[in-house]
Coordinates of C-alpha atoms in Angstrom, one line a residue:
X1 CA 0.0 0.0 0.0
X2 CA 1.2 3.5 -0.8
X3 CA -0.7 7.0 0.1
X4 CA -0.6 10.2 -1.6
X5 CA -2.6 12.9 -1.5
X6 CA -3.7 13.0 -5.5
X7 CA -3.4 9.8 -8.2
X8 CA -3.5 11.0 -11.4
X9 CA -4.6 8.7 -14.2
X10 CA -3.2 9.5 -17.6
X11 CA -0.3 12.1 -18.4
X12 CA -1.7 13.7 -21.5
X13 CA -1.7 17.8 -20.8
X14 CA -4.7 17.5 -18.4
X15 CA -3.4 15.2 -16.2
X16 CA 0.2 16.9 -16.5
X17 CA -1.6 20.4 -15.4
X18 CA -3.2 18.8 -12.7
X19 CA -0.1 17.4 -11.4
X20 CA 2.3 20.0 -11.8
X21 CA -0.2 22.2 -10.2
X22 CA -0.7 20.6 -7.2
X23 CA 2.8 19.3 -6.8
X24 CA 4.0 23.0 -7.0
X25 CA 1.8 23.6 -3.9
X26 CA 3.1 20.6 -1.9
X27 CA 0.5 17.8 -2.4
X28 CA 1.8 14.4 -2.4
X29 CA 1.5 13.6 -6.2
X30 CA 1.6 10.1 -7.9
X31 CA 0.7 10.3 -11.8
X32 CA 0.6 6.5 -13.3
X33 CA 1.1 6.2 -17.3
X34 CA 0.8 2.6 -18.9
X35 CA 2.7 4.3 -21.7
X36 CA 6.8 4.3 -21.3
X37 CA 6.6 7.7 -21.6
X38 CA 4.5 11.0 -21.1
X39 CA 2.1 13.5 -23.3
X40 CA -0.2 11.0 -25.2
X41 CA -1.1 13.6 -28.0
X42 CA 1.4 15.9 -26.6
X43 CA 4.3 13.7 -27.7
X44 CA 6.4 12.8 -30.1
X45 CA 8.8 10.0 -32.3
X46 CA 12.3 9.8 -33.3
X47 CA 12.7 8.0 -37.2
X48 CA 16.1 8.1 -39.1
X49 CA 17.1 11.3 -37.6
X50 CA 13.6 12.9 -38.1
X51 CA 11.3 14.0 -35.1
X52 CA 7.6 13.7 -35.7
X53 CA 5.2 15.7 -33.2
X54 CA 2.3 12.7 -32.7
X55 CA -0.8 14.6 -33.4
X56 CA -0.8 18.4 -32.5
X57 CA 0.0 21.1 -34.8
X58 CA 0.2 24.0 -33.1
X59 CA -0.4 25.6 -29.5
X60 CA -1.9 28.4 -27.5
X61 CA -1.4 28.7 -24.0
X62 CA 3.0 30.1 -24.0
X63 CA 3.9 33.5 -23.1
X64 CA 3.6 35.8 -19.8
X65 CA 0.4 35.1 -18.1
X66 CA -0.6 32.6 -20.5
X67 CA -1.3 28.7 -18.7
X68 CA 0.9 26.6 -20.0
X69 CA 3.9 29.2 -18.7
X70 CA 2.4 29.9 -15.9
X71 CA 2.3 26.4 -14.9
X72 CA 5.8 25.5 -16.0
X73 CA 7.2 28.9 -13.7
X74 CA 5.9 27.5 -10.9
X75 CA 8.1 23.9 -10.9
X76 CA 11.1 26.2 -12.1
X77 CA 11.1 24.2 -15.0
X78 CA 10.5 27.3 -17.6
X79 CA 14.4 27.5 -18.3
X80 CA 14.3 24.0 -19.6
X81 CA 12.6 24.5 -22.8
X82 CA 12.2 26.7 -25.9
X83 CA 9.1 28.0 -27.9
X84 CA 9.3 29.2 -31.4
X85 CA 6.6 31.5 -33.1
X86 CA 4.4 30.3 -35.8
X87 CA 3.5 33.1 -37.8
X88 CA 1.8 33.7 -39.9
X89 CA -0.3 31.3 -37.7
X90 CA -2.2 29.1 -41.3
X91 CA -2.3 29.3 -44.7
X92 CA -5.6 28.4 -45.9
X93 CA -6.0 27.3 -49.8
X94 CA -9.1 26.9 -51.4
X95 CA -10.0 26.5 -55.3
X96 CA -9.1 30.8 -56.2
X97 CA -7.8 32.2 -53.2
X98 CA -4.8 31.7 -50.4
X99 CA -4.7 33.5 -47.9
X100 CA -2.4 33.9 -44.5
X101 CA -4.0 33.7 -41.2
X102 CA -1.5 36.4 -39.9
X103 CA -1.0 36.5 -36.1
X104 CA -2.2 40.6 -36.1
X105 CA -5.8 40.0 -36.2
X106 CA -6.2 43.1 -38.2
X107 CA -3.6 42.4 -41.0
X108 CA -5.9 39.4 -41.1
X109 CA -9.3 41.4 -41.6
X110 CA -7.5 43.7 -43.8
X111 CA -6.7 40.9 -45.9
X112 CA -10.2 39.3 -45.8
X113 CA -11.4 42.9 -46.5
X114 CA -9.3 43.5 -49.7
X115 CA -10.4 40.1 -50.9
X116 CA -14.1 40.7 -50.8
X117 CA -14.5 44.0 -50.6
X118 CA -18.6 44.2 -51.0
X119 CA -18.7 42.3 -47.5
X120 CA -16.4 45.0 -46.0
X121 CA -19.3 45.9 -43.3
X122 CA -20.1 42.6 -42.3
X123 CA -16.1 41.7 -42.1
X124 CA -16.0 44.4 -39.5
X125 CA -18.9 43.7 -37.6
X126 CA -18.4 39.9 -37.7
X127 CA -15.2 40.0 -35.8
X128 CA -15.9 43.1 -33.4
X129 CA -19.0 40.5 -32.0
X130 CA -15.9 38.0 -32.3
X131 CA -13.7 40.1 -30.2
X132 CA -16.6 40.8 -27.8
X133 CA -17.5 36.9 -27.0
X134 CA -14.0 35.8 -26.5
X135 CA -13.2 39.0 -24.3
X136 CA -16.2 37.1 -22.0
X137 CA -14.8 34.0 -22.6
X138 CA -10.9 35.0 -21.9
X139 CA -12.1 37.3 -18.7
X140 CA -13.6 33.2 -17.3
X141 CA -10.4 31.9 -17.9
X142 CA -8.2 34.5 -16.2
X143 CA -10.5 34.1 -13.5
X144 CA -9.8 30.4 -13.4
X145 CA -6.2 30.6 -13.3
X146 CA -6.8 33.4 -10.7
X147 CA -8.2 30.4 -8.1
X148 CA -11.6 30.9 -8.9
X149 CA -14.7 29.0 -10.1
X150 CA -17.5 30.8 -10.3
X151 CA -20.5 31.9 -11.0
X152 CA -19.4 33.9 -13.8
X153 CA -21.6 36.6 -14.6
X154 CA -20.5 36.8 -18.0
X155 CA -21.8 33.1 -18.2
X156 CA -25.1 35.1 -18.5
X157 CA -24.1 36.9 -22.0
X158 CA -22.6 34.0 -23.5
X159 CA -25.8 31.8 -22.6
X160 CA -27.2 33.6 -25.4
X161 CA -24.8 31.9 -27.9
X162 CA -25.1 28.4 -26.6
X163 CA -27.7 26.6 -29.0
X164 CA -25.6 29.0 -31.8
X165 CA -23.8 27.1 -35.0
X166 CA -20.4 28.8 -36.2
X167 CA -22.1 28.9 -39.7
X168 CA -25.6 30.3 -38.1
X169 CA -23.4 32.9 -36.5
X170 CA -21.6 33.9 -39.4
X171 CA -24.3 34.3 -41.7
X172 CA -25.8 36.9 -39.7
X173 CA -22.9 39.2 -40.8
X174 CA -21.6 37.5 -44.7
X175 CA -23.5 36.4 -47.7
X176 CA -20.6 35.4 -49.7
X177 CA -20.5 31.5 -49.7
X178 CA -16.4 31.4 -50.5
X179 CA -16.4 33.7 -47.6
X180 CA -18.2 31.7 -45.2
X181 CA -15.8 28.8 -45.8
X182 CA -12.6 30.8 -46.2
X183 CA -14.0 31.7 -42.6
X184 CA -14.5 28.3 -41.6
X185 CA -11.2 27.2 -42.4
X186 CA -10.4 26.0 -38.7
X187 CA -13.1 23.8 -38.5
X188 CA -11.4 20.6 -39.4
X189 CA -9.3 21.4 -35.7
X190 CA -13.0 20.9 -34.0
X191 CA -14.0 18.2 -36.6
X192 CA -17.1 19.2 -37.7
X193 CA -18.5 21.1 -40.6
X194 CA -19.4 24.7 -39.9
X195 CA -23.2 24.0 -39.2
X196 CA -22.7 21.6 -37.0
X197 CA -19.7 23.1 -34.9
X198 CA -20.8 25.2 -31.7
X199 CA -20.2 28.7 -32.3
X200 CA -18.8 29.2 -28.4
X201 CA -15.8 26.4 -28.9
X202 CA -15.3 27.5 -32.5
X203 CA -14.5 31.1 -31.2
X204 CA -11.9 30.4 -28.7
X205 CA -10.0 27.9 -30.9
X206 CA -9.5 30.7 -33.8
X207 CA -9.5 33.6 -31.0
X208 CA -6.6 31.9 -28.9
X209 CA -4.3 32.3 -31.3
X210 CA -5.2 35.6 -32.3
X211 CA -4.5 36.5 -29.0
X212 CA -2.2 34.5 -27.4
X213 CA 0.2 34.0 -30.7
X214 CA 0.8 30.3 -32.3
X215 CA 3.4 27.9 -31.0
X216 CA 5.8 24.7 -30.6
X217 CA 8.4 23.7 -28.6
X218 CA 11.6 23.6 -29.7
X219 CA 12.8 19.7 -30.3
X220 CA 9.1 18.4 -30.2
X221 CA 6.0 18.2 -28.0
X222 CA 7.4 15.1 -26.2
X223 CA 10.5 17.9 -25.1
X224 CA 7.6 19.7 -23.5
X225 CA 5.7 16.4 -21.8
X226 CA 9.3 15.3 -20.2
X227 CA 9.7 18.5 -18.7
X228 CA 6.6 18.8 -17.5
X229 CA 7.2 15.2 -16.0
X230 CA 10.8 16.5 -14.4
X231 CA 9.4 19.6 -12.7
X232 CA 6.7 17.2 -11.1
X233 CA 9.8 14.9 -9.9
X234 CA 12.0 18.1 -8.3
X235 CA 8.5 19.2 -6.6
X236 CA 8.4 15.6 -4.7
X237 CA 5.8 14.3 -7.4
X238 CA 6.3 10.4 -8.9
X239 CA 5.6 9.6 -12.0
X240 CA 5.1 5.7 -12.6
X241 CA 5.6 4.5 -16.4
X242 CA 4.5 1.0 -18.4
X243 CA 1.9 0.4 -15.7
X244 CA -1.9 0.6 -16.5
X245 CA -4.5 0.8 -13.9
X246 CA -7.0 -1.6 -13.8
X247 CA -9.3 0.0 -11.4
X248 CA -10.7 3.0 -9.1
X249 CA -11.6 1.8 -5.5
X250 CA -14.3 3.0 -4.2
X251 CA -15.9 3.1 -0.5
X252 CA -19.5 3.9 -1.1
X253 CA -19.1 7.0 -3.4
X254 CA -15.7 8.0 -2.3
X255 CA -12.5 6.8 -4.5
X256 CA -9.5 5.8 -2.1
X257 CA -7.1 4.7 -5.1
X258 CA -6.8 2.4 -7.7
X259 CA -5.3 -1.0 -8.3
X260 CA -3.2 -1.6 -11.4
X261 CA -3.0 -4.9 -13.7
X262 CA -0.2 -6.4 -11.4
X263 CA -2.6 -5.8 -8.7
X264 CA -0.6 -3.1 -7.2
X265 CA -2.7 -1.1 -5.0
X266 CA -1.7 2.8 -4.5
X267 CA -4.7 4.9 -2.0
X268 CA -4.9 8.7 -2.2
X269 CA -7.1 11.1 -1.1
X270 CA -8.4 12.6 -4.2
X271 CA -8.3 10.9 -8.4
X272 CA -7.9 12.5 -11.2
X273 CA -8.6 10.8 -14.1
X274 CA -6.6 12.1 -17.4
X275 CA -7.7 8.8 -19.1
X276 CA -10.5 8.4 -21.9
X277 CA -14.1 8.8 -20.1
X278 CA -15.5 5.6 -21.3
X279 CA -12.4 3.4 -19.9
X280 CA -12.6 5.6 -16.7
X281 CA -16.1 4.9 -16.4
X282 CA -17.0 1.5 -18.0
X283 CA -13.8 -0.6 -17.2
X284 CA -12.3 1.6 -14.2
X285 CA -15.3 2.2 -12.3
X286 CA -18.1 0.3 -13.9
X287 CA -21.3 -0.2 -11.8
X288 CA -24.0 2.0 -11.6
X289 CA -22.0 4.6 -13.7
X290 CA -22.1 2.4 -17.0
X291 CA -25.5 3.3 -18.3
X292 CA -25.0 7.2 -17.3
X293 CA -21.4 7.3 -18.8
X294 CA -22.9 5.6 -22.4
X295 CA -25.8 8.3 -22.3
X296 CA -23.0 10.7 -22.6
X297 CA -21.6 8.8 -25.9
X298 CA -25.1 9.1 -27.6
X299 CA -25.4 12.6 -27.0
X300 CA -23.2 14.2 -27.7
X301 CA -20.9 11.5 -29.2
X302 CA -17.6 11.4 -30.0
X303 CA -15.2 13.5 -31.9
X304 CA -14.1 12.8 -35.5
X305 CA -9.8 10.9 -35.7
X306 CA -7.0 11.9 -37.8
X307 CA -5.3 9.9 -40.6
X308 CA -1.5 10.9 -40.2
X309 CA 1.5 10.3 -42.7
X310 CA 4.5 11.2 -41.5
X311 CA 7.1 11.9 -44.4
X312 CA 11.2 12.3 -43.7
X313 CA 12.3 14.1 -47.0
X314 CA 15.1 15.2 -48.4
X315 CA 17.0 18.7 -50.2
X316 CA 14.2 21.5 -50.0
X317 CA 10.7 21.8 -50.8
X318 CA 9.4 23.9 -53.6
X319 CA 6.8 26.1 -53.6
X320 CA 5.7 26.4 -50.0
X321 CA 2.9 28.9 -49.1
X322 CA 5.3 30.5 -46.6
X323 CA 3.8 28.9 -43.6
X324 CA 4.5 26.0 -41.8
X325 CA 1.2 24.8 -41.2
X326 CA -1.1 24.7 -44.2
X327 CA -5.5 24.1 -44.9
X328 CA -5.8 22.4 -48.3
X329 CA -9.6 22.9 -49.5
X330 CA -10.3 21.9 -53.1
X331 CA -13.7 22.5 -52.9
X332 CA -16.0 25.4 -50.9
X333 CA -18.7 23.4 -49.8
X334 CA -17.4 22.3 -46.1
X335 CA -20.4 20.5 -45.8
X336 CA -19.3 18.2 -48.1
X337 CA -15.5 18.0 -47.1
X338 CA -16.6 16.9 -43.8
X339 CA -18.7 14.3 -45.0
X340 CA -16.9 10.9 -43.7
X341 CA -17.6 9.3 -47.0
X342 CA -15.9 12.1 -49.3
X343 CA -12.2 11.0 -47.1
X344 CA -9.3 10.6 -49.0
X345 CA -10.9 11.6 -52.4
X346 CA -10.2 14.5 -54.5
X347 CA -12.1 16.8 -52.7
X348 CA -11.5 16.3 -48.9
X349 CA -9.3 18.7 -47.3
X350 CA -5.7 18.0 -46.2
X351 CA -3.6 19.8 -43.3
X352 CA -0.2 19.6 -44.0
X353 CA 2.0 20.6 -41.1
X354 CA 6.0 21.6 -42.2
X355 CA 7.4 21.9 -38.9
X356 CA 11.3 22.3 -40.1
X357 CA 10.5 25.7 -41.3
X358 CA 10.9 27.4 -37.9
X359 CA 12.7 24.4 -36.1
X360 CA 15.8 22.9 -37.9
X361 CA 16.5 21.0 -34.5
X362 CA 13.1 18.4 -35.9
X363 CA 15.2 17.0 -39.2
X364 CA 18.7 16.0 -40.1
X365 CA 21.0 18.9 -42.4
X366 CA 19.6 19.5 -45.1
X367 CA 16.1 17.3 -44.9
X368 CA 12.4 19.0 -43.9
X369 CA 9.7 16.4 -42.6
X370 CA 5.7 16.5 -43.1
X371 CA 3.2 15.6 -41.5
X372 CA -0.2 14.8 -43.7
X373 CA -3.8 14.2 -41.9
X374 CA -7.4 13.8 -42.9
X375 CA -10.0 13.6 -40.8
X376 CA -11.4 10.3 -40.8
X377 CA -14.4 8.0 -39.2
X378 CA -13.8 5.1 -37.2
X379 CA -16.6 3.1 -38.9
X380 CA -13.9 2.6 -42.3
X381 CA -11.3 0.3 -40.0
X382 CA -11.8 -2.3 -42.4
X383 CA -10.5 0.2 -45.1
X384 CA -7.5 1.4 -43.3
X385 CA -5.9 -1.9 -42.7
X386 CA -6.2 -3.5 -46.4
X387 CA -5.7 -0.4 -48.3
X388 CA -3.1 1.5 -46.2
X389 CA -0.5 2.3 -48.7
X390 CA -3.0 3.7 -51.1
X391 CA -4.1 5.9 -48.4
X392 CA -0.7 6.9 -47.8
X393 CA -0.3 7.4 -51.7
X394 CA -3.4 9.4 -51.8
X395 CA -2.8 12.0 -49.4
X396 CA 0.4 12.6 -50.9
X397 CA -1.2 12.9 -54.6
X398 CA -2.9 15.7 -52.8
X399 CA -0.1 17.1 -50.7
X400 CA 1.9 17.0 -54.0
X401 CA -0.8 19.7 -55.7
X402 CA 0.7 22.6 -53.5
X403 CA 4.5 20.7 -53.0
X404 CA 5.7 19.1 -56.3
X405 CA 8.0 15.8 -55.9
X406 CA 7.3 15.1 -52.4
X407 CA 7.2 11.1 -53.5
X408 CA 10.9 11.1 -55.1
X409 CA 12.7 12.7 -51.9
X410 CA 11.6 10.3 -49.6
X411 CA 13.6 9.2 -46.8
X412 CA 11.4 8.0 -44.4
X413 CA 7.6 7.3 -44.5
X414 CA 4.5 5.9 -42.3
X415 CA 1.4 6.1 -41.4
X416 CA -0.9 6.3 -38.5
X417 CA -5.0 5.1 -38.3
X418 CA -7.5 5.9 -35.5
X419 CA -6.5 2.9 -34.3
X420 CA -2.9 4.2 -33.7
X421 CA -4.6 7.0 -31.7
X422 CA -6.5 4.3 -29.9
X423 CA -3.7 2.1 -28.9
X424 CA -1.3 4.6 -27.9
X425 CA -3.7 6.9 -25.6
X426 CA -7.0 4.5 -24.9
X427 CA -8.6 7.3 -26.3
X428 CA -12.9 6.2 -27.6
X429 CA -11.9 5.7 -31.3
X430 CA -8.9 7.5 -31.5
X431 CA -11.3 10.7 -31.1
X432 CA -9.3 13.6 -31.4
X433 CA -11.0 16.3 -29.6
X434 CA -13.2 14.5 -26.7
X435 CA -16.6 15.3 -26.9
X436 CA -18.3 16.6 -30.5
X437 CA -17.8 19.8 -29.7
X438 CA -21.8 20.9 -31.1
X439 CA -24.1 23.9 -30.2
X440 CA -25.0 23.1 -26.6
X441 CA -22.7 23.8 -24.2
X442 CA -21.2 20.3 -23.2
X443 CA -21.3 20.4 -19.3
X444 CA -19.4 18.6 -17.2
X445 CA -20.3 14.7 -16.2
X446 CA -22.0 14.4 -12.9
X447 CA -21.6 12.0 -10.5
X448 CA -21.6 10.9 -6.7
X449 CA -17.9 10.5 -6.4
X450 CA -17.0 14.0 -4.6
X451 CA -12.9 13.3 -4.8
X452 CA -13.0 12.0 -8.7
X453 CA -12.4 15.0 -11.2
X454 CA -11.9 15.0 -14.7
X455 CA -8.9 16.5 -16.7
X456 CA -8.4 16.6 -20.4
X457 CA -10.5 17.2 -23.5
X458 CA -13.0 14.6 -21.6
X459 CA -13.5 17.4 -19.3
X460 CA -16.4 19.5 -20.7
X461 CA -14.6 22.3 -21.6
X462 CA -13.6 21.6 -25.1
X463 CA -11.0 19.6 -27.0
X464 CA -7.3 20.3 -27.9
X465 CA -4.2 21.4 -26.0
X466 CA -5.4 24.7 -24.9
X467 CA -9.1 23.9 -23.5
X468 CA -7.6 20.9 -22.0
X469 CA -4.8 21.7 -20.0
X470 CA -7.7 24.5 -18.5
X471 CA -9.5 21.5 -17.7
X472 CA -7.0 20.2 -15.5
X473 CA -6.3 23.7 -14.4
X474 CA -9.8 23.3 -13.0
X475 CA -9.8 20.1 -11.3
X476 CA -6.4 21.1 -9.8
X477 CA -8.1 24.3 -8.0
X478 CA -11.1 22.3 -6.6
X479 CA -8.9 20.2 -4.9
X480 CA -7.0 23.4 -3.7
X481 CA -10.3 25.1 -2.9
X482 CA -11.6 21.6 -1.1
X483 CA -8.2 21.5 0.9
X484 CA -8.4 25.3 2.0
X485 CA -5.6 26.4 0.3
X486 CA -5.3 29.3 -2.1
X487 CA -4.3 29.5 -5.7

């Protein structure tokens, strides 16, 4: 038997939050990973020389007084690792037009402006209403980080935008359809087509960047995981690798640890669970918390998963937009291009991610790599393992429209399915994002268990890096708050 104060399942950026958090402020903190190493979408691979990031492009969240900082200041661990800029933050290409999602929001909207000049007005107006929801939504989250949890008064303003679509929202300001999907251009980061993606979560992806700048870590996201996991060590924390827990013990509706698959048995006082909901509540807990947990699958469902290529190539690459990360739209109808059955055909979209543009450290002298991904449903497995290679050699047909002779610089190539996703982070599918993030707020799973919190894009607060790792800001200050002790 071993005690600690918090055992935190998982070490994706939720779970990594939560621990860092409270380790800073003394708890005794055990995080268990059944992988050998840390980050789950936060990570990456070493091939021939070549350092692939796993999943994630980019990232908000770096800078003074933005979380991700914040958090790595207090375990004195900011000196241990590097950011570098992405900017302009996107390139987006559709059938007529590229254009640069610069980091100046107004260079942006000047642009936009200059491109369709007879929706001038409704440019304007569009992002002032932009600028005037995320201003709510940031002033919540400075509040979080701040120690607090509410109510929100400005919870009262945005209510009004709950039930909203992104599309719904936009066309109340632009009648130009290439507009509207030049506009839309981030939804493939939420998975969902325009009308179906919640106006709310679709705002502070694009707005997050706007504001907070684009980034990476020098040397790859699993640099920023590791050191993470070493500030959690020098603050007293342990983190256990290649050990998977089997279950949460529970004493009526209290946790008091788990028990992993050798039947190791660790207690704590409070669990956090940075592991995928349905394994945390179907396998971990199971019980009474099945049927409630499954309710939750139905409605809202999962999130869409990513078909990646990784590609090692060498001597340069021609014609590059001048961005590192890069929205391939053939078509304008983004209904269409989110349709799971128009995948990997001629007019799906591709995001093509260069990363060796702003960090040489990620490739050998002289070499760039790419990573390729489509957005793909689970329900074509049977497709992915029998016609793999022609995937592979699809997306790169594709890739190859904006970056000639990808295919005859090859050093190194592969590919991962949903079911990569599934098998390397447990994740429902290999969903990408948690929860479909649709109109209608997602709110946060209740149960009876009043030590058991949530962290990660699982949370309620919204998929990717940024809206997770504020999810296990969260649970980290309701412990504090439940222990007395101040943020």
């Amino acid at each position: 038997m071993k005690d600690f104060d918090i055992i935190v399942i998982g070490s994706g950026i939720g779970g990594l939050i939560s621990a860092s958090l409270l380790s800073s402020k003394g708890f005794k903190v055990l995080v268990i990973e059944k992988q050998g190493k840390p980050g789950g979408y936060l990570s990456s691979f070493i091939r021939k020389g070549f350092i692939f990031n796993s999943v994630v492009d980019c990232i908000a969240g770096v800078g003074p007084e933005r979380i991700i900082s914040l958090v790595l200041e207090r375990l004195g661990a900011e000196r241990f690792i590097d950011f570098v800029r992405v900017d302009p933050i996107r390139a987006s290409i559709f059938p007529d037009v590229e254009i640069n999602v610069d980091s100046d929001i107004n260079v942006y909207i000047n642009n936009l402006k200059s491109l369709f000049p007879f929706e001038k007005d409704g440019i304007e107006n569009l992002f002032r209403k932009i600028d005037e929801i995320y201003s709510l939504i940031e002033k919540i989250n400075k509040s979080l980080i701040g120690g607090r949890l509410g109510p929100f008064p400005e919870y009262n303003i945005l209510y009004k935008f709950v039930n909203d679509s992104y599309s719904g929202f936009i066309e109340d300001f632009i009648t130009d359809r290439r507009l509207i999907s030049i506009l839309s251009d981030r939804c493939p980061f939420i998975g969902l087509p325009p009308s179906k993606t919640s106006v709310l979560s679709m705002i502070s992806l694009v707005m997050s960047y706007f504001r907070m700048g684009a980034y990476r870590p020098v040397g790859g996201y699993q640099k920023l995981s590791d050191t993470f996991v070493d500030g959690i060590i020098n603050k007293g924390g342990k983190v256990i690798f290649n050990k998977q827990v089997e279950k949460i013990l529970l004493e009526g509706d209290l946790c008091y640890g788990v028990q992993t698959a050798d039947k190791e048995i660790y207690t704590g006082r409070f669990i956090i669970s940075n592991a995928d909901f349905m394994h945390t509540f179907r396998e971990l807990i199971g019980g009474k918390y099945v049927s409630s947990a499954e309710e939750r699958l139905r409605c809202p469902g999962i999130s869409s998963s990513f078909f990646m290529v990784y590609v090692g190539i060498r001597g340069r690459l021609s014609n590059l937009p001048g961005c590192s990360s890069i929205g391939y739209f053939p078509s304008y109808d983004m209904e269409h291009l989110f349709n799971p059955k128009s995948a990997f055909g001629n007019k799906s979209s591709l995001g093509i991610t260069v990363p060796t543009i702003e960090d040489k450290t990620l490739s050998p002298d002289g070499h760039h790599s790419l990573i390729l991904h489509e957005m793909v449903n689970f329900g074509f497995v049977e497709q992915w393992n029998k016609h793999k290679s022609e995937l592979i050699d699809r997306l790169l047909q594709k890739a190859e429209n904006l970056i000639p002779d990808i295919r005859k610089n090859i050093v190194h190539i592969e590919a991962a399915t949903p079911l990569t996703l599934k098998k390397y982070t447990f994740n429902y599918e290999g969903a990408a994002y948690g929860w479909k993030q649709v109109p209608g707020y997602i709110k946060p799973f209740r149960h009876n268990m009043h030590n058991l919190f949530i962290a990660g894009h699982w949370g309620g607060m919204g998929g990717g890096v940024l809206t997770s790792a504020y999810s296990g800001f969260k649970s980290a200050v309701e412990i504090c708050r439940k222990e007395g002790i101040s943020i």
